[in-house]
Amino acid sequence: MSELISSSIAEGSGNLDLEKIFRWFDLTEEDRACTVELGELTDDVGEHIIEAFYAHLLNDETAARHFRDDAHIAQVKRGQMRYFRELVSADLNDAYVADRRRIGSIHERTGVTPTLYIGSYAYYLNRLAHVVLERMDEDPHKAFHLVMSLFKIAHFDMSLALETYVDAREEAIQARERELSELPTPVLQLRPGLLLIPVVGTLDSHRARALTVQLLEGIQEHRASAVVLDITGVAAVDSAVANHLIQTMAAARLMGALSVLTGLSAEVAQSLVKVGVTGEALNTAGDLQRGIEMAEQLLKD
Amino acid sequence: MAVKVPILKQGKVLIASIQEDLSDSDILDLQHRILEDVIRCRAEAVIIDVSAIGILDSFGTKTLSEIAYSVRLRGAKLVIVGIQPDVALSMVLLGLTLPDIPTALDLDRGLALINGG
């Protein structure tokens, strides 16, 4: 799953229109030059800031929980050092974007929240800005300019990571939805000619379509004369799905099978009435037992 | 023109078994012949078997329902048998649910329906 996510992210980054994004962030060649200059100026303090940064980080209980032991901290510190060297080297190409997104996805998976991420970033930038100002106190105007350029790149950088957060979350939600919609709806044969289809869970239009196909093919396969569709386990249906259920039962009749709908909750009954179904064209029964009795009665007639 | 769909007579029942996808004129021809034969053979019932048809377009569906209702006006009972899942669904989506026309899963069941009812 994680490979899947990172590979899809790597693919996605190829489609990014970097030039357009730079324009949006007002990120010019000049800014990049400034940042490189800044990098030379602050290269020796990077380690110092990171030390301070980690002291700050480990003070926070939530943040500290992300680290297993000292070796882990040392490893992450090295990664951090590289991260900021790359930031100020300002070599912003597709590979850079892919790398940032990869890091973002690691953060997302290990549970580093956006708040933690941006807070840490802000702390680092703040410290760095102070160092720059101290070192260039003879030309504060220039110093301000350098720091602003760095901020632009940093914001660009953060946006990459946050996009990854959103993408990963989206991916997770979609996977969940796929799982739900693939929940099988069994077609059970109660006795020769009589099928029971219990529907449990959310009935969205995607699943309703799958249900239709299963029901109609089940009629053919089992040579069924009657189908009991039990929707006790369905909390709510929207009007589109309600319509779909009605159509499915009409299609079943065209194939020569009677259908009985059972287990309508109060909400479902109300939404059926709203789409104009009054039950005249439908065989409905209050509960499954009565539904089966009704189907057997219909078969006898 | 070659007859695409033979109409067989079995007792008081006429059986038209459609074996291939029909063009519009084939369907109209079938409609015409069924309505003639109902009277000529003094049939009490007609079974149209569509189990070999995988796709039925809107014209075909509409004509099929017209055949059904007009056979009834000619004084015989009509049963459509063997409607496939895809066909059933597309008919419903077109709004053609044929509410008063008896249907059955296959020819066996169709005959049973006529003899039983």
Short mmCIF file of C-alpha atoms in Angstrom, two decimals:
data_model
loop_
_atom_site.label_atom_id
_atom_site.label_comp_id
_atom_site.label_asym_id
_atom_site.label_seq_id
_atom_site.Cartn_x
_atom_site.Cartn_y
_atom_site.Cartn_z
CA MET A 1 0.00 0.00 0.00
CA SER A 2 2.73 2.46 0.95
CA GLU A 3 4.66 1.71 -2.24
CA LEU A 4 1.48 2.33 -4.11
CA ILE A 5 1.04 5.72 -2.50
CA SER A 6 4.61 6.86 -2.99
CA SER A 7 4.70 5.68 -6.59
CA SER A 8 1.48 7.47 -7.37
CA ILE A 9 2.89 10.57 -5.74
CA ALA A 10 6.08 10.30 -7.75
CA GLU A 11 4.01 10.05 -10.90
CA GLY A 12 1.87 12.97 -9.86
CA SER A 13 4.85 15.24 -9.36
CA GLY A 14 5.83 14.76 -12.99
CA ASN A 15 2.68 16.54 -14.07
CA LEU A 16 3.24 19.60 -11.89
CA ASP A 17 3.66 22.80 -13.81
CA LEU A 18 6.54 24.15 -11.76
CA GLU A 19 6.87 27.44 -13.62
CA LYS A 20 3.23 28.24 -12.95
CA ILE A 21 3.60 27.42 -9.27
CA PHE A 22 6.72 29.61 -9.01
CA ARG A 23 4.76 32.48 -10.52
CA TRP A 24 2.03 31.92 -7.96
CA PHE A 25 4.55 32.04 -5.13
CA ASP A 26 6.21 35.02 -6.82
CA LEU A 27 9.41 33.01 -6.74
CA THR A 28 11.95 34.50 -9.14
CA GLU A 29 15.49 33.67 -10.20
CA GLU A 30 16.57 36.54 -7.99
CA ASP A 31 15.01 34.89 -4.97
CA ARG A 32 16.86 31.72 -5.69
CA ALA A 33 20.16 33.60 -5.98
CA CYS A 34 19.43 35.30 -2.66
CA THR A 35 18.78 31.99 -0.99
CA VAL A 36 22.03 30.54 -2.27
CA GLU A 37 23.83 33.54 -0.83
CA LEU A 38 21.98 32.98 2.41
CA GLY A 39 23.03 29.35 2.38
CA GLU A 40 26.71 30.30 2.23
CA LEU A 41 26.21 32.79 5.02
CA THR A 42 24.48 30.33 7.38
CA ASP A 43 26.00 27.01 6.43
CA ASP A 44 27.97 26.75 9.67
CA VAL A 45 25.02 27.57 11.93
CA GLY A 46 22.69 24.95 10.44
CA GLU A 47 23.79 22.32 12.88
CA HIS A 48 23.51 24.69 15.79
CA ILE A 49 19.96 25.65 14.87
CA ILE A 50 18.96 22.07 14.44
CA GLU A 51 20.31 21.24 17.89
CA ALA A 52 18.25 24.03 19.39
CA PHE A 53 15.34 22.98 17.28
CA TYR A 54 15.43 19.44 18.63
CA ALA A 55 15.72 20.65 22.18
CA HIS A 56 12.54 22.59 21.48
CA LEU A 57 10.94 19.61 19.80
CA LEU A 58 11.74 17.10 22.54
CA ASN A 59 10.26 19.47 25.10
CA ASP A 60 6.93 18.86 23.53
CA GLU A 61 5.34 15.61 24.59
CA THR A 62 3.42 14.96 21.37
CA ALA A 63 6.44 15.67 19.22
CA ALA A 64 8.81 13.64 21.39
CA ARG A 65 6.63 10.58 20.95
CA HIS A 66 7.78 10.36 17.34
CA PHE A 67 11.29 9.37 18.34
CA ARG A 68 12.23 5.91 19.47
CA ASP A 69 15.74 6.52 20.83
CA ASP A 70 18.83 8.69 20.49
CA ALA A 71 20.07 6.88 17.39
CA HIS A 72 16.77 7.60 15.75
CA ILE A 73 17.05 11.25 16.71
CA ALA A 74 20.58 11.43 15.28
CA GLN A 75 19.37 9.91 12.03
CA VAL A 76 16.47 12.32 11.75
CA LYS A 77 18.82 15.23 12.53
CA ARG A 78 21.09 14.26 9.65
CA GLY A 79 18.04 14.08 7.39
CA GLN A 80 16.97 17.49 8.63
CA MET A 81 20.39 18.96 7.89
CA ARG A 82 20.24 17.66 4.35
CA TYR A 83 16.68 18.94 4.03
CA PHE A 84 17.67 22.51 4.84
CA ARG A 85 20.85 22.41 2.74
CA GLU A 86 18.65 21.46 -0.18
CA LEU A 87 16.20 24.19 0.70
CA VAL A 88 18.82 26.93 0.49
CA SER A 89 20.62 25.41 -2.47
CA ALA A 90 17.35 26.33 -4.23
CA ASP A 91 17.74 23.76 -6.95
CA LEU A 92 14.00 23.48 -7.41
CA ASN A 93 13.36 20.87 -10.07
CA ASP A 94 11.07 17.86 -10.46
CA ALA A 95 13.44 15.63 -8.49
CA TYR A 96 13.31 18.13 -5.62
CA VAL A 97 9.52 18.13 -5.71
CA ALA A 98 9.39 14.33 -5.75
CA ASP A 99 11.77 14.18 -2.80
CA ARG A 100 9.73 16.71 -0.79
CA ARG A 101 6.54 14.81 -1.52
CA ARG A 102 8.19 11.60 -0.43
CA ILE A 103 9.18 13.20 2.85
CA GLY A 104 5.65 14.57 3.20
CA SER A 105 4.20 11.11 2.78
CA ILE A 106 6.57 9.73 5.41
CA HIS A 107 5.40 12.45 7.78
CA GLU A 108 1.81 11.68 7.04
CA ARG A 109 2.26 7.98 7.66
CA THR A 110 4.20 8.41 10.87
CA GLY A 111 1.52 10.74 12.18
CA VAL A 112 3.37 14.06 12.09
CA THR A 113 0.44 16.47 12.00
CA PRO A 114 0.40 19.57 9.80
CA THR A 115 0.45 21.66 12.98
CA LEU A 116 3.60 19.96 14.17
CA TYR A 117 5.18 20.23 10.75
CA ILE A 118 4.46 23.91 10.15
CA GLY A 119 5.25 24.78 13.75
CA SER A 120 8.66 23.14 13.44
CA TYR A 121 9.26 24.87 10.16
CA ALA A 122 8.35 28.24 11.58
CA TYR A 123 10.70 27.70 14.52
CA TYR A 124 13.57 26.89 12.20
CA LEU A 125 12.92 29.84 9.89
CA ASN A 126 12.61 32.17 12.82
CA ARG A 127 15.98 31.11 14.22
CA LEU A 128 17.63 31.33 10.84
CA ALA A 129 16.22 34.82 10.24
CA HIS A 130 17.70 36.01 13.52
CA VAL A 131 21.12 34.63 12.62
CA VAL A 132 21.00 36.36 9.25
CA LEU A 133 20.03 39.64 10.83
CA GLU A 134 22.85 39.40 13.39
CA ARG A 135 25.44 38.62 10.78
CA MET A 136 24.37 41.36 8.42
CA ASP A 137 23.66 44.11 10.91
CA GLU A 138 25.55 46.57 8.69
CA ASP A 139 22.97 46.03 5.93
CA PRO A 140 19.59 45.11 7.48
CA HIS A 141 17.81 46.02 4.26
CA LYS A 142 19.72 43.33 2.38
CA ALA A 143 19.22 40.89 5.23
CA PHE A 144 15.48 41.43 5.13
CA HIS A 145 15.52 40.82 1.40
CA LEU A 146 17.42 37.54 1.80
CA VAL A 147 15.09 36.30 4.50
CA MET A 148 12.01 37.16 2.46
CA SER A 149 13.38 35.12 -0.44
CA LEU A 150 13.97 32.22 1.89
CA PHE A 151 10.41 32.53 3.18
CA LYS A 152 9.03 32.27 -0.34
CA ILE A 153 10.91 29.06 -0.96
CA ALA A 154 9.95 27.74 2.46
CA HIS A 155 6.30 28.38 1.76
CA PHE A 156 6.57 26.67 -1.58
CA ASP A 157 8.21 23.79 0.24
CA MET A 158 5.45 23.60 2.85
CA SER A 159 2.76 23.64 0.19
CA LEU A 160 4.37 20.56 -1.37
CA ALA A 161 4.27 18.71 1.92
CA LEU A 162 0.68 19.74 2.65
CA GLU A 163 -0.47 18.68 -0.80
CA THR A 164 1.00 15.31 -0.02
CA TYR A 165 -0.92 15.17 3.24
CA VAL A 166 -4.14 15.88 1.39
CA ASP A 167 -3.32 13.37 -1.35
CA ALA A 168 -2.51 10.62 1.11
CA ARG A 169 -5.67 11.28 3.09
CA GLU A 170 -7.71 11.30 -0.11
CA GLU A 171 -6.11 8.03 -1.13
CA ALA A 172 -7.00 6.49 2.23
CA ILE A 173 -10.60 7.65 1.98
CA GLN A 174 -10.94 6.28 -1.52
CA ALA A 175 -9.48 2.95 -0.48
CA ARG A 176 -11.99 2.80 2.37
CA GLU A 177 -14.84 3.60 0.02
CA ARG A 178 -13.70 0.95 -2.43
CA GLU A 179 -13.61 -1.58 0.37
CA LEU A 180 -17.12 -0.66 1.45
CA SER A 181 -18.56 -0.79 -2.03
CA GLU A 182 -16.92 -4.13 -2.66
CA LEU A 183 -18.62 -5.65 0.36
CA PRO A 184 -20.21 -8.66 -1.22
CA THR A 185 -23.96 -8.97 -1.27
CA PRO A 186 -24.68 -12.69 -1.23
CA VAL A 187 -27.46 -14.19 -3.28
CA LEU A 188 -28.84 -17.04 -1.18
CA GLN A 189 -31.15 -19.78 -2.31
CA LEU A 190 -33.70 -20.49 0.42
CA ARG A 191 -35.24 -23.35 -1.48
CA PRO A 192 -35.48 -24.14 -5.20
CA GLY A 193 -36.90 -21.12 -6.96
CA LEU A 194 -36.71 -18.75 -4.01
CA LEU A 195 -33.79 -16.39 -3.53
CA LEU A 196 -32.95 -14.20 -0.56
CA ILE A 197 -30.67 -11.17 -0.92
CA PRO A 198 -29.83 -9.48 2.37
CA VAL A 199 -28.37 -6.02 1.90
CA VAL A 200 -26.28 -4.61 4.72
CA GLY A 201 -24.47 -1.29 4.93
CA THR A 202 -24.62 1.82 2.88
CA LEU A 203 -26.39 1.50 -0.40
CA ASP A 204 -24.86 4.06 -2.74
CA SER A 205 -25.59 4.15 -6.44
CA HIS A 206 -22.42 2.23 -7.27
CA ARG A 207 -23.38 -0.61 -4.96
CA ALA A 208 -27.01 -0.50 -6.02
CA ARG A 209 -25.91 -1.10 -9.60
CA ALA A 210 -23.79 -4.06 -8.55
CA LEU A 211 -26.76 -5.38 -6.58
CA THR A 212 -28.98 -5.17 -9.66
CA VAL A 213 -26.57 -7.19 -11.74
CA GLN A 214 -26.18 -9.80 -9.00
CA LEU A 215 -29.91 -10.11 -8.51
CA LEU A 216 -30.74 -10.45 -12.20
CA GLU A 217 -27.94 -12.89 -12.85
CA GLY A 218 -28.86 -14.82 -9.71
CA ILE A 219 -32.41 -15.24 -11.04
CA GLN A 220 -31.03 -16.71 -14.21
CA GLU A 221 -28.46 -18.90 -12.54
CA HIS A 222 -30.80 -20.38 -9.91
CA ARG A 223 -33.84 -20.39 -12.18
CA ALA A 224 -35.64 -18.46 -9.47
CA SER A 225 -39.31 -17.57 -9.56
CA ALA A 226 -39.23 -15.28 -6.55
CA VAL A 227 -36.71 -13.01 -4.88
CA VAL A 228 -36.88 -11.54 -1.40
CA LEU A 229 -34.78 -8.40 -1.12
CA ASP A 230 -34.18 -7.63 2.53
CA ILE A 231 -32.91 -4.14 3.33
CA THR A 232 -33.22 -4.26 7.12
CA GLY A 233 -29.51 -3.50 7.33
CA VAL A 234 -29.76 -0.36 5.23
CA ALA A 235 -30.18 2.78 7.31
CA ALA A 236 -31.00 5.20 4.53
CA VAL A 237 -31.35 5.35 0.79
CA ASP A 238 -31.37 8.47 -1.34
CA SER A 239 -33.95 8.98 -4.05
CA ALA A 240 -31.62 7.80 -6.83
CA VAL A 241 -31.00 4.52 -5.06
CA ALA A 242 -34.67 4.14 -4.19
CA ASN A 243 -35.48 4.52 -7.86
CA HIS A 244 -32.81 2.02 -8.68
CA LEU A 245 -34.34 -0.55 -6.32
CA ILE A 246 -37.73 -0.11 -7.96
CA GLN A 247 -36.20 -0.52 -11.40
CA THR A 248 -34.35 -3.63 -10.30
CA MET A 249 -37.58 -5.21 -9.12
CA ALA A 250 -39.30 -4.29 -12.38
CA ALA A 251 -36.43 -5.86 -14.32
CA ALA A 252 -36.69 -9.00 -12.18
CA ARG A 253 -40.36 -9.23 -13.10
CA LEU A 254 -39.52 -8.94 -16.79
CA MET A 255 -37.33 -11.96 -16.32
CA GLY A 256 -40.28 -13.78 -14.86
CA ALA A 257 -39.46 -13.55 -11.17
CA LEU A 258 -41.61 -11.96 -8.51
CA SER A 259 -39.85 -9.83 -5.97
CA VAL A 260 -40.68 -8.86 -2.43
CA LEU A 261 -39.03 -6.00 -0.61
CA THR A 262 -38.72 -6.38 3.14
CA GLY A 263 -37.27 -4.57 6.10
CA LEU A 264 -37.93 -1.00 5.09
CA SER A 265 -36.98 1.33 7.90
CA ALA A 266 -39.12 4.40 8.59
CA GLU A 267 -36.56 6.63 6.85
CA VAL A 268 -36.35 4.41 3.82
CA ALA A 269 -40.12 4.21 3.59
CA GLN A 270 -40.31 7.99 3.68
CA SER A 271 -37.74 8.44 0.95
CA LEU A 272 -39.54 5.89 -1.20
CA VAL A 273 -42.75 7.85 -0.83
CA LYS A 274 -40.91 11.01 -1.78
CA VAL A 275 -39.87 9.52 -5.12
CA GLY A 276 -43.50 8.64 -5.73
CA VAL A 277 -43.53 4.98 -4.75
CA THR A 278 -46.66 4.10 -2.87
CA GLY A 279 -46.28 0.36 -2.77
CA GLU A 280 -49.01 -0.45 -5.26
CA ALA A 281 -46.59 -1.77 -7.83
CA LEU A 282 -44.36 -3.30 -5.18
CA ASN A 283 -44.73 -6.29 -2.96
CA THR A 284 -43.51 -5.15 0.40
CA ALA A 285 -43.56 -6.85 3.77
CA GLY A 286 -42.74 -5.59 7.22
CA ASP A 287 -40.10 -8.09 8.15
CA LEU A 288 -38.19 -10.93 6.57
CA GLN A 289 -40.45 -13.67 7.89
CA ARG A 290 -43.56 -12.10 6.41
CA GLY A 291 -41.63 -11.38 3.23
CA ILE A 292 -40.77 -15.03 2.76
CA GLU A 293 -44.34 -16.07 3.53
CA MET A 294 -45.56 -13.56 0.99
CA ALA A 295 -43.15 -14.82 -1.68
CA GLU A 296 -44.30 -18.40 -1.09
CA GLN A 297 -47.91 -17.30 -1.33
CA LEU A 298 -47.19 -15.51 -4.62
CA LEU A 299 -45.50 -18.61 -5.99
CA LYS A 300 -48.58 -20.70 -5.23
CA ASP A 301 -50.98 -18.33 -6.99
CA MET B 1 -37.74 -11.87 -47.96
CA ALA B 2 -36.58 -14.81 -45.90
CA VAL B 3 -38.52 -15.35 -42.72
CA LYS B 4 -36.16 -14.66 -39.83
CA VAL B 5 -38.39 -15.90 -37.04
CA PRO B 6 -40.42 -19.06 -37.57
CA ILE B 7 -43.71 -19.22 -35.70
CA LEU B 8 -44.41 -22.74 -34.47
CA LYS B 9 -47.81 -24.02 -33.55
CA GLN B 10 -48.09 -26.38 -30.63
CA GLY B 11 -51.66 -27.18 -29.73
CA LYS B 12 -53.37 -23.90 -29.02
CA VAL B 13 -50.10 -22.13 -28.44
CA LEU B 14 -48.00 -20.25 -30.96
CA ILE B 15 -44.27 -20.11 -30.22
CA ALA B 16 -42.02 -17.53 -31.81
CA SER B 17 -38.43 -18.10 -30.87
CA ILE B 18 -36.16 -15.24 -31.83
CA GLN B 19 -32.71 -16.64 -32.53
CA GLU B 20 -30.71 -13.62 -33.54
CA ASP B 21 -30.67 -9.89 -33.18
CA LEU B 22 -33.34 -8.50 -35.43
CA SER B 23 -33.40 -5.44 -37.63
CA ASP B 24 -36.28 -3.02 -37.34
CA SER B 25 -38.00 -4.43 -40.43
CA ASP B 26 -37.58 -8.00 -39.13
CA ILE B 27 -39.36 -7.04 -35.93
CA LEU B 28 -42.17 -5.34 -37.84
CA ASP B 29 -42.48 -8.43 -40.02
CA LEU B 30 -42.70 -10.63 -36.94
CA GLN B 31 -45.38 -8.38 -35.46
CA HIS B 32 -47.40 -8.58 -38.63
CA ARG B 33 -47.17 -12.38 -38.90
CA ILE B 34 -47.97 -13.02 -35.25
CA LEU B 35 -51.11 -10.90 -35.44
CA GLU B 36 -52.22 -12.75 -38.59
CA ASP B 37 -51.48 -16.20 -37.18
CA VAL B 38 -53.29 -15.62 -33.92
CA ILE B 39 -56.58 -15.54 -35.78
CA ARG B 40 -55.65 -17.97 -38.55
CA CYS B 41 -54.56 -20.69 -36.12
CA ARG B 42 -57.21 -19.87 -33.52
CA ALA B 43 -54.44 -19.66 -30.98
CA GLU B 44 -55.22 -19.11 -27.33
CA ALA B 45 -51.78 -18.01 -26.39
CA VAL B 46 -48.55 -16.77 -27.91
CA ILE B 47 -45.10 -17.20 -26.44
CA ILE B 48 -42.25 -15.03 -27.64
CA ASP B 49 -38.90 -16.43 -26.63
CA VAL B 50 -36.20 -13.77 -26.55
CA SER B 51 -33.55 -15.71 -24.65
CA ALA B 52 -31.10 -15.57 -27.55
CA ILE B 53 -31.24 -11.80 -27.72
CA GLY B 54 -28.44 -10.06 -25.92
CA ILE B 55 -29.24 -6.51 -26.89
CA LEU B 56 -32.58 -4.99 -27.59
CA ASP B 57 -32.66 -1.37 -28.69
CA SER B 58 -35.43 1.05 -27.87
CA PHE B 59 -37.29 0.35 -31.08
CA GLY B 60 -37.16 -3.40 -30.51
CA THR B 61 -38.33 -3.02 -26.94
CA LYS B 62 -41.15 -0.75 -27.91
CA THR B 63 -42.32 -3.00 -30.71
CA LEU B 64 -42.16 -6.03 -28.43
CA SER B 65 -44.50 -4.34 -25.99
CA GLU B 66 -46.75 -3.30 -28.87
CA ILE B 67 -46.92 -6.90 -30.07
CA ALA B 68 -47.84 -8.00 -26.58
CA TYR B 69 -50.67 -5.53 -26.17
CA SER B 70 -52.03 -6.00 -29.69
CA VAL B 71 -52.05 -9.79 -29.38
CA ARG B 72 -54.21 -9.33 -26.34
CA LEU B 73 -56.57 -7.13 -28.32
CA ARG B 74 -56.80 -9.96 -30.82
CA GLY B 75 -58.14 -12.15 -28.05
CA ALA B 76 -55.14 -14.25 -27.10
CA LYS B 77 -52.79 -14.32 -24.18
CA LEU B 78 -49.14 -13.42 -24.68
CA VAL B 79 -46.18 -14.41 -22.58
CA ILE B 80 -42.67 -13.15 -23.10
CA VAL B 81 -40.03 -15.60 -21.94
CA GLY B 82 -36.26 -15.56 -21.56
CA ILE B 83 -35.59 -11.87 -21.15
CA GLN B 84 -31.87 -11.63 -20.31
CA PRO B 85 -30.62 -9.52 -17.36
CA ASP B 86 -29.11 -6.79 -19.55
CA VAL B 87 -32.19 -6.60 -21.72
CA ALA B 88 -34.46 -6.48 -18.68
CA LEU B 89 -32.48 -3.61 -17.22
CA SER B 90 -32.41 -1.59 -20.42
CA MET B 91 -36.15 -2.08 -20.86
CA VAL B 92 -36.77 -0.78 -17.37
CA LEU B 93 -34.49 2.19 -17.98
CA LEU B 94 -36.55 2.99 -21.07
CA GLY B 95 -39.64 2.91 -18.87
CA LEU B 96 -41.03 -0.21 -20.55
CA THR B 97 -41.89 -2.39 -17.59
CA LEU B 98 -44.80 -4.12 -19.38
CA PRO B 99 -46.80 -4.23 -16.15
CA ASP B 100 -49.71 -6.31 -17.46
CA ILE B 101 -47.77 -8.70 -19.68
CA PRO B 102 -46.89 -12.04 -18.10
CA THR B 103 -43.26 -13.00 -18.28
CA ALA B 104 -41.38 -16.19 -17.50
CA LEU B 105 -37.81 -17.27 -17.13
CA ASP B 106 -37.79 -19.69 -20.06
CA LEU B 107 -40.02 -21.58 -22.49
CA ASP B 108 -40.78 -24.35 -19.97
CA ARG B 109 -42.01 -21.92 -17.40
CA GLY B 110 -43.92 -19.99 -20.04
CA LEU B 111 -45.81 -23.08 -21.12
CA ALA B 112 -46.48 -23.97 -17.50
CA LEU B 113 -47.84 -20.47 -16.94
CA ILE B 114 -50.25 -20.78 -19.85
CA ASN B 115 -51.42 -24.29 -19.00
CA GLY B 116 -51.71 -23.52 -15.30
CA GLY B 117 -53.50 -20.19 -15.58
#
